[in-house]
Amino acid sequence: DVNVVNLPEGALVPDVVMDGGILHIVYGLGDHAWYVRSVDNGRTFSPPVRVNTEGKVTLKMGERGPKLAVSRASSPRSEGGTPSTRESIHVVWADQWSPGVKVYPRYSRSLDGGRTFEPPRALASLFGIDGLTVAADGEGIVAAFFHQVSPPQHEIPESHRLYLAISTDNGA
Protein backbone atom coordinates (compact mmCIF):
# COMPACT_ATOMS: atom_id res chain seq x y z
CA ASP A 1 0.00 0.00 0.00
CA VAL A 2 1.03 3.57 -0.62
CA ASN A 3 -0.27 6.12 1.84
CA VAL A 4 0.03 9.88 1.46
CA VAL A 5 0.99 11.40 4.80
CA ASN A 6 0.30 15.06 5.45
CA LEU A 7 2.69 16.88 7.73
CA PRO A 8 1.74 20.05 9.58
CA GLU A 9 1.31 23.16 7.44
CA GLY A 10 4.71 24.73 6.78
CA ALA A 11 6.72 21.59 7.57
CA LEU A 12 9.93 21.37 5.53
CA VAL A 13 12.52 18.77 4.48
CA PRO A 14 11.13 15.64 6.16
CA ASP A 15 13.32 12.58 6.63
CA VAL A 16 11.56 9.24 7.08
CA VAL A 17 12.52 5.79 8.37
CA MET A 18 10.24 2.73 8.51
CA ASP A 19 11.56 0.38 11.18
CA GLY A 20 9.85 -2.65 12.64
CA GLY A 21 6.41 -1.46 11.55
CA ILE A 22 6.94 2.00 13.04
CA LEU A 23 7.05 5.03 10.75
CA HIS A 24 9.50 7.63 12.11
CA ILE A 25 9.54 11.18 10.71
CA VAL A 26 11.71 14.16 11.54
CA TYR A 27 11.01 17.50 9.86
CA GLY A 28 11.71 21.20 10.16
CA LEU A 29 9.10 23.70 11.22
CA GLY A 30 9.55 27.22 12.59
CA ASP A 31 13.38 27.01 12.84
CA HIS A 32 13.25 23.76 14.80
CA ALA A 33 13.46 20.00 14.28
CA TRP A 34 10.36 17.96 15.21
CA TYR A 35 9.87 14.21 15.58
CA VAL A 36 6.67 12.15 15.20
CA ARG A 37 5.97 8.43 14.88
CA SER A 38 3.12 6.29 13.64
CA VAL A 39 2.37 2.68 14.49
CA ASP A 40 -0.53 2.43 12.00
CA ASN A 41 1.23 3.19 8.70
CA GLY A 42 0.71 6.94 8.89
CA ARG A 43 -2.98 7.10 9.72
CA THR A 44 -2.29 8.65 13.14
CA PHE A 45 0.83 10.14 14.71
CA SER A 46 2.25 10.77 18.13
CA PRO A 47 2.27 14.37 19.34
CA PRO A 48 5.24 16.26 17.83
CA VAL A 49 8.34 16.44 20.01
CA ARG A 50 10.92 19.18 19.52
CA VAL A 51 14.37 17.64 18.96
CA ASN A 52 16.58 20.71 19.29
CA THR A 53 16.00 22.06 22.77
CA GLU A 54 18.17 25.10 21.99
CA GLY A 55 19.27 27.06 18.95
CA LYS A 56 17.76 27.04 15.47
CA VAL A 57 17.97 24.45 12.68
CA THR A 58 18.94 25.19 9.07
CA LEU A 59 15.97 24.45 6.80
CA LYS A 60 16.90 26.32 3.62
CA MET A 61 17.61 25.09 0.10
CA GLY A 62 15.58 21.89 0.07
CA GLU A 63 18.15 19.27 1.06
CA ARG A 64 19.04 20.88 4.37
CA GLY A 65 17.16 19.98 7.50
CA PRO A 66 17.22 17.36 10.22
CA LYS A 67 18.30 13.83 9.26
CA LEU A 68 17.17 10.67 11.01
CA ALA A 69 18.42 7.17 11.76
CA VAL A 70 16.82 4.49 13.93
CA SER A 71 18.61 1.53 15.47
CA ARG A 72 17.39 -1.46 17.40
CA ALA A 73 19.74 -3.39 19.64
CA SER A 74 18.86 -6.68 21.27
CA SER A 75 19.77 -6.98 24.91
CA PRO A 76 20.73 -10.30 26.50
CA ARG A 77 17.94 -12.67 27.41
CA SER A 78 16.09 -11.75 30.55
CA GLU A 79 15.21 -14.25 33.27
CA GLY A 80 12.08 -15.08 31.30
CA GLY A 81 14.30 -16.26 28.45
CA THR A 82 13.29 -13.75 25.78
CA PRO A 83 15.59 -11.01 24.51
CA SER A 84 14.32 -7.44 24.59
CA THR A 85 14.87 -4.84 21.91
CA ARG A 86 16.01 -1.30 22.64
CA GLU A 87 15.16 1.39 20.10
CA SER A 88 17.34 4.47 19.64
CA ILE A 89 16.38 7.46 17.49
CA HIS A 90 19.31 9.54 16.22
CA VAL A 91 18.96 13.02 14.66
CA VAL A 92 21.59 15.37 13.18
CA TRP A 93 21.23 18.91 11.86
CA ALA A 94 23.17 22.09 11.21
CA ASP A 95 22.71 25.28 13.18
CA GLN A 96 20.92 28.04 11.31
CA TRP A 97 23.33 30.57 9.87
CA SER A 98 23.07 34.26 10.57
CA PRO A 99 25.70 37.03 10.48
CA GLY A 100 28.33 36.40 13.14
CA VAL A 101 27.05 32.91 14.01
CA LYS A 102 29.25 29.87 13.41
CA VAL A 103 27.28 26.89 12.06
CA TYR A 104 28.07 23.61 13.81
CA PRO A 105 26.88 20.04 13.17
CA ARG A 106 24.55 18.98 16.02
CA TYR A 107 23.36 15.60 17.30
CA SER A 108 20.67 14.40 19.67
CA ARG A 109 19.10 11.04 20.43
CA SER A 110 16.04 9.58 22.08
CA LEU A 111 16.14 6.38 24.09
CA ASP A 112 12.46 6.46 25.09
CA GLY A 113 10.68 6.01 21.77
CA GLY A 114 10.84 9.68 20.79
CA ARG A 115 9.04 11.04 23.85
CA THR A 116 12.12 13.10 24.78
CA PHE A 117 15.48 13.94 23.22
CA GLU A 118 18.78 14.52 24.96
CA PRO A 119 20.27 18.04 24.94
CA PRO A 120 21.99 18.64 21.59
CA ARG A 121 25.74 18.19 21.28
CA ALA A 122 28.14 19.62 18.72
CA LEU A 123 29.73 16.85 16.63
CA ALA A 124 32.70 19.06 15.78
CA SER A 125 34.02 22.53 16.44
CA LEU A 126 34.17 23.19 12.70
CA PHE A 127 32.04 25.85 11.11
CA GLY A 128 30.96 26.27 7.51
CA ILE A 129 29.53 22.74 7.45
CA ASP A 130 26.79 21.37 5.24
CA GLY A 131 25.36 18.09 3.92
CA LEU A 132 24.81 16.30 7.22
CA THR A 133 23.49 12.76 7.29
CA VAL A 134 23.42 9.96 9.87
CA ALA A 135 23.32 6.15 9.93
CA ALA A 136 23.06 3.67 12.81
CA ASP A 137 23.13 -0.10 13.26
CA GLY A 138 22.00 -2.54 15.94
CA GLU A 139 25.53 -2.95 17.30
CA GLY A 140 25.86 0.56 18.78
CA ILE A 141 27.58 2.21 15.82
CA VAL A 142 26.27 5.69 14.94
CA ALA A 143 27.98 7.53 12.09
CA ALA A 144 27.38 11.13 11.03
CA PHE A 145 28.87 12.55 7.84
CA PHE A 146 29.16 16.18 6.82
CA HIS A 147 31.33 18.37 4.65
CA GLN A 148 33.03 21.68 5.25
CA VAL A 149 32.85 24.37 2.59
CA SER A 150 34.82 27.04 4.40
CA PRO A 151 38.20 28.13 2.96
CA PRO A 152 41.16 28.03 2.90
CA GLN A 153 41.33 25.46 0.17
CA HIS A 154 44.52 26.44 -1.63
CA GLU A 155 45.16 23.38 -3.79
CA ILE A 156 41.66 23.02 -5.25
CA PRO A 157 39.49 26.05 -4.40
CA GLU A 158 36.25 24.25 -5.35
CA SER A 159 36.92 21.30 -3.04
CA HIS A 160 35.08 20.33 0.10
CA ARG A 161 36.37 18.37 3.04
CA LEU A 162 34.33 15.32 4.09
CA TYR A 163 34.18 14.49 7.81
CA LEU A 164 32.99 11.50 9.79
CA ALA A 165 31.94 11.58 13.45
CA ILE A 166 31.51 8.05 14.77
CA SER A 167 30.22 6.59 18.02
CA THR A 168 30.66 3.00 19.08
CA ASP A 169 28.42 3.35 22.16
CA ASN A 170 25.04 4.14 20.57
CA GLY A 171 25.65 7.87 20.48
CA ALA A 172 26.51 8.28 24.16
Tab-separated table of C-alpha atoms in Angstrom:
chain	number	residue	atom	x	y	z
A	1	ASP	CA	0.000	0.000	0.000
A	2	VAL	CA	1.033	3.567	-0.625
A	3	ASN	CA	-0.270	6.121	1.841
A	4	VAL	CA	0.029	9.880	1.463
A	5	VAL	CA	0.988	11.397	4.799
A	6	ASN	CA	0.296	15.059	5.450
A	7	LEU	CA	2.689	16.883	7.728
A	8	PRO	CA	1.738	20.053	9.580
A	9	GLU	CA	1.306	23.164	7.437
A	10	GLY	CA	4.706	24.731	6.780
A	11	ALA	CA	6.723	21.587	7.567
A	12	LEU	CA	9.931	21.368	5.528
A	13	VAL	CA	12.520	18.766	4.482
A	14	PRO	CA	11.130	15.635	6.160
A	15	ASP	CA	13.323	12.583	6.632
A	16	VAL	CA	11.564	9.242	7.084
A	17	VAL	CA	12.524	5.789	8.369
A	18	MET	CA	10.241	2.728	8.511
A	19	ASP	CA	11.555	0.381	11.177
A	20	GLY	CA	9.853	-2.653	12.645
A	21	GLY	CA	6.409	-1.463	11.552
A	22	ILE	CA	6.940	1.996	13.035
A	23	LEU	CA	7.046	5.033	10.750
A	24	HIS	CA	9.497	7.633	12.107
A	25	ILE	CA	9.539	11.180	10.708
A	26	VAL	CA	11.713	14.157	11.544
A	27	TYR	CA	11.005	17.503	9.861
A	28	GLY	CA	11.705	21.200	10.160
A	29	LEU	CA	9.097	23.701	11.216
A	30	GLY	CA	9.553	27.224	12.593
A	31	ASP	CA	13.376	27.013	12.837
A	32	HIS	CA	13.247	23.757	14.805
A	33	ALA	CA	13.456	20.002	14.276
A	34	TRP	CA	10.358	17.964	15.215
A	35	TYR	CA	9.865	14.206	15.580
A	36	VAL	CA	6.668	12.150	15.196
A	37	ARG	CA	5.973	8.433	14.878
A	38	SER	CA	3.116	6.294	13.645
A	39	VAL	CA	2.367	2.679	14.493
A	40	ASP	CA	-0.530	2.427	12.001
A	41	ASN	CA	1.232	3.188	8.701
A	42	GLY	CA	0.712	6.936	8.895
A	43	ARG	CA	-2.978	7.100	9.719
A	44	THR	CA	-2.287	8.653	13.140
A	45	PHE	CA	0.829	10.145	14.705
A	46	SER	CA	2.255	10.772	18.133
A	47	PRO	CA	2.265	14.369	19.342
A	48	PRO	CA	5.238	16.255	17.829
A	49	VAL	CA	8.343	16.442	20.006
A	50	ARG	CA	10.923	19.178	19.519
A	51	VAL	CA	14.367	17.639	18.959
A	52	ASN	CA	16.584	20.715	19.291
A	53	THR	CA	16.000	22.056	22.766
A	54	GLU	CA	18.169	25.097	21.990
A	55	GLY	CA	19.270	27.065	18.947
A	56	LYS	CA	17.763	27.036	15.474
A	57	VAL	CA	17.968	24.449	12.676
A	58	THR	CA	18.944	25.192	9.065
A	59	LEU	CA	15.967	24.446	6.805
A	60	LYS	CA	16.897	26.318	3.625
A	61	MET	CA	17.607	25.093	0.096
A	62	GLY	CA	15.581	21.888	0.075
A	63	GLU	CA	18.146	19.273	1.065
A	64	ARG	CA	19.041	20.881	4.372
A	65	GLY	CA	17.165	19.978	7.498
A	66	PRO	CA	17.224	17.362	10.223
A	67	LYS	CA	18.299	13.828	9.262
A	68	LEU	CA	17.166	10.669	11.007
A	69	ALA	CA	18.420	7.166	11.760
A	70	VAL	CA	16.822	4.485	13.926
A	71	SER	CA	18.610	1.533	15.471
A	72	ARG	CA	17.393	-1.459	17.399
A	73	ALA	CA	19.740	-3.390	19.640
A	74	SER	CA	18.860	-6.677	21.272
A	75	SER	CA	19.767	-6.981	24.906
A	76	PRO	CA	20.734	-10.296	26.504
A	77	ARG	CA	17.942	-12.668	27.412
A	78	SER	CA	16.093	-11.753	30.553
A	79	GLU	CA	15.214	-14.253	33.272
A	80	GLY	CA	12.082	-15.077	31.297
A	81	GLY	CA	14.298	-16.261	28.450
A	82	THR	CA	13.286	-13.748	25.781
A	83	PRO	CA	15.586	-11.006	24.510
A	84	SER	CA	14.322	-7.436	24.587
A	85	THR	CA	14.874	-4.837	21.915
A	86	ARG	CA	16.009	-1.304	22.643
A	87	GLU	CA	15.155	1.387	20.101
A	88	SER	CA	17.338	4.468	19.639
A	89	ILE	CA	16.383	7.457	17.494
A	90	HIS	CA	19.311	9.544	16.218
A	91	VAL	CA	18.963	13.020	14.663
A	92	VAL	CA	21.587	15.367	13.182
A	93	TRP	CA	21.228	18.912	11.856
A	94	ALA	CA	23.168	22.095	11.211
A	95	ASP	CA	22.709	25.281	13.179
A	96	GLN	CA	20.917	28.035	11.310
A	97	TRP	CA	23.326	30.574	9.865
A	98	SER	CA	23.068	34.265	10.575
A	99	PRO	CA	25.704	37.027	10.483
A	100	GLY	CA	28.335	36.402	13.135
A	101	VAL	CA	27.051	32.910	14.006
A	102	LYS	CA	29.250	29.870	13.413
A	103	VAL	CA	27.285	26.893	12.064
A	104	TYR	CA	28.065	23.606	13.807
A	105	PRO	CA	26.876	20.041	13.168
A	106	ARG	CA	24.554	18.975	16.018
A	107	TYR	CA	23.359	15.596	17.299
A	108	SER	CA	20.666	14.397	19.668
A	109	ARG	CA	19.105	11.038	20.431
A	110	SER	CA	16.043	9.578	22.084
A	111	LEU	CA	16.137	6.380	24.085
A	112	ASP	CA	12.464	6.465	25.095
A	113	GLY	CA	10.680	6.007	21.772
A	114	GLY	CA	10.836	9.675	20.795
A	115	ARG	CA	9.041	11.039	23.854
A	116	THR	CA	12.120	13.104	24.781
A	117	PHE	CA	15.476	13.936	23.222
A	118	GLU	CA	18.782	14.522	24.964
A	119	PRO	CA	20.270	18.038	24.939
A	120	PRO	CA	21.990	18.639	21.587
A	121	ARG	CA	25.738	18.188	21.279
A	122	ALA	CA	28.139	19.619	18.717
A	123	LEU	CA	29.729	16.848	16.631
A	124	ALA	CA	32.695	19.058	15.784
A	125	SER	CA	34.020	22.527	16.442
A	126	LEU	CA	34.167	23.186	12.703
A	127	PHE	CA	32.040	25.848	11.111
A	128	GLY	CA	30.956	26.268	7.506
A	129	ILE	CA	29.525	22.743	7.455
A	130	ASP	CA	26.789	21.365	5.243
A	131	GLY	CA	25.357	18.094	3.922
A	132	LEU	CA	24.808	16.296	7.218
A	133	THR	CA	23.490	12.757	7.288
A	134	VAL	CA	23.424	9.957	9.871
A	135	ALA	CA	23.318	6.151	9.933
A	136	ALA	CA	23.063	3.670	12.813
A	137	ASP	CA	23.130	-0.095	13.260
A	138	GLY	CA	22.003	-2.537	15.937
A	139	GLU	CA	25.532	-2.946	17.297
A	140	GLY	CA	25.859	0.558	18.782
A	141	ILE	CA	27.576	2.213	15.816
A	142	VAL	CA	26.269	5.693	14.941
A	143	ALA	CA	27.982	7.534	12.086
A	144	ALA	CA	27.382	11.133	11.034
A	145	PHE	CA	28.869	12.545	7.842
A	146	PHE	CA	29.161	16.183	6.823
A	147	HIS	CA	31.325	18.374	4.655
A	148	GLN	CA	33.032	21.682	5.251
A	149	VAL	CA	32.852	24.367	2.595
A	150	SER	CA	34.815	27.041	4.405
A	151	PRO	CA	38.198	28.127	2.956
A	152	PRO	CA	41.156	28.033	2.904
A	153	GLN	CA	41.330	25.462	0.165
A	154	HIS	CA	44.520	26.440	-1.627
A	155	GLU	CA	45.159	23.382	-3.786
A	156	ILE	CA	41.659	23.021	-5.249
A	157	PRO	CA	39.492	26.049	-4.398
A	158	GLU	CA	36.246	24.250	-5.347
A	159	SER	CA	36.917	21.301	-3.044
A	160	HIS	CA	35.078	20.334	0.100
A	161	ARG	CA	36.373	18.367	3.042
A	162	LEU	CA	34.326	15.323	4.092
A	163	TYR	CA	34.178	14.491	7.808
A	164	LEU	CA	32.988	11.504	9.791
A	165	ALA	CA	31.936	11.583	13.445
A	166	ILE	CA	31.508	8.051	14.773
A	167	SER	CA	30.215	6.590	18.019
A	168	THR	CA	30.656	3.004	19.085
A	169	ASP	CA	28.423	3.347	22.165
A	170	ASN	CA	25.042	4.140	20.571
A	171	GLY	CA	25.648	7.870	20.479
A	172	ALA	CA	26.507	8.280	24.157
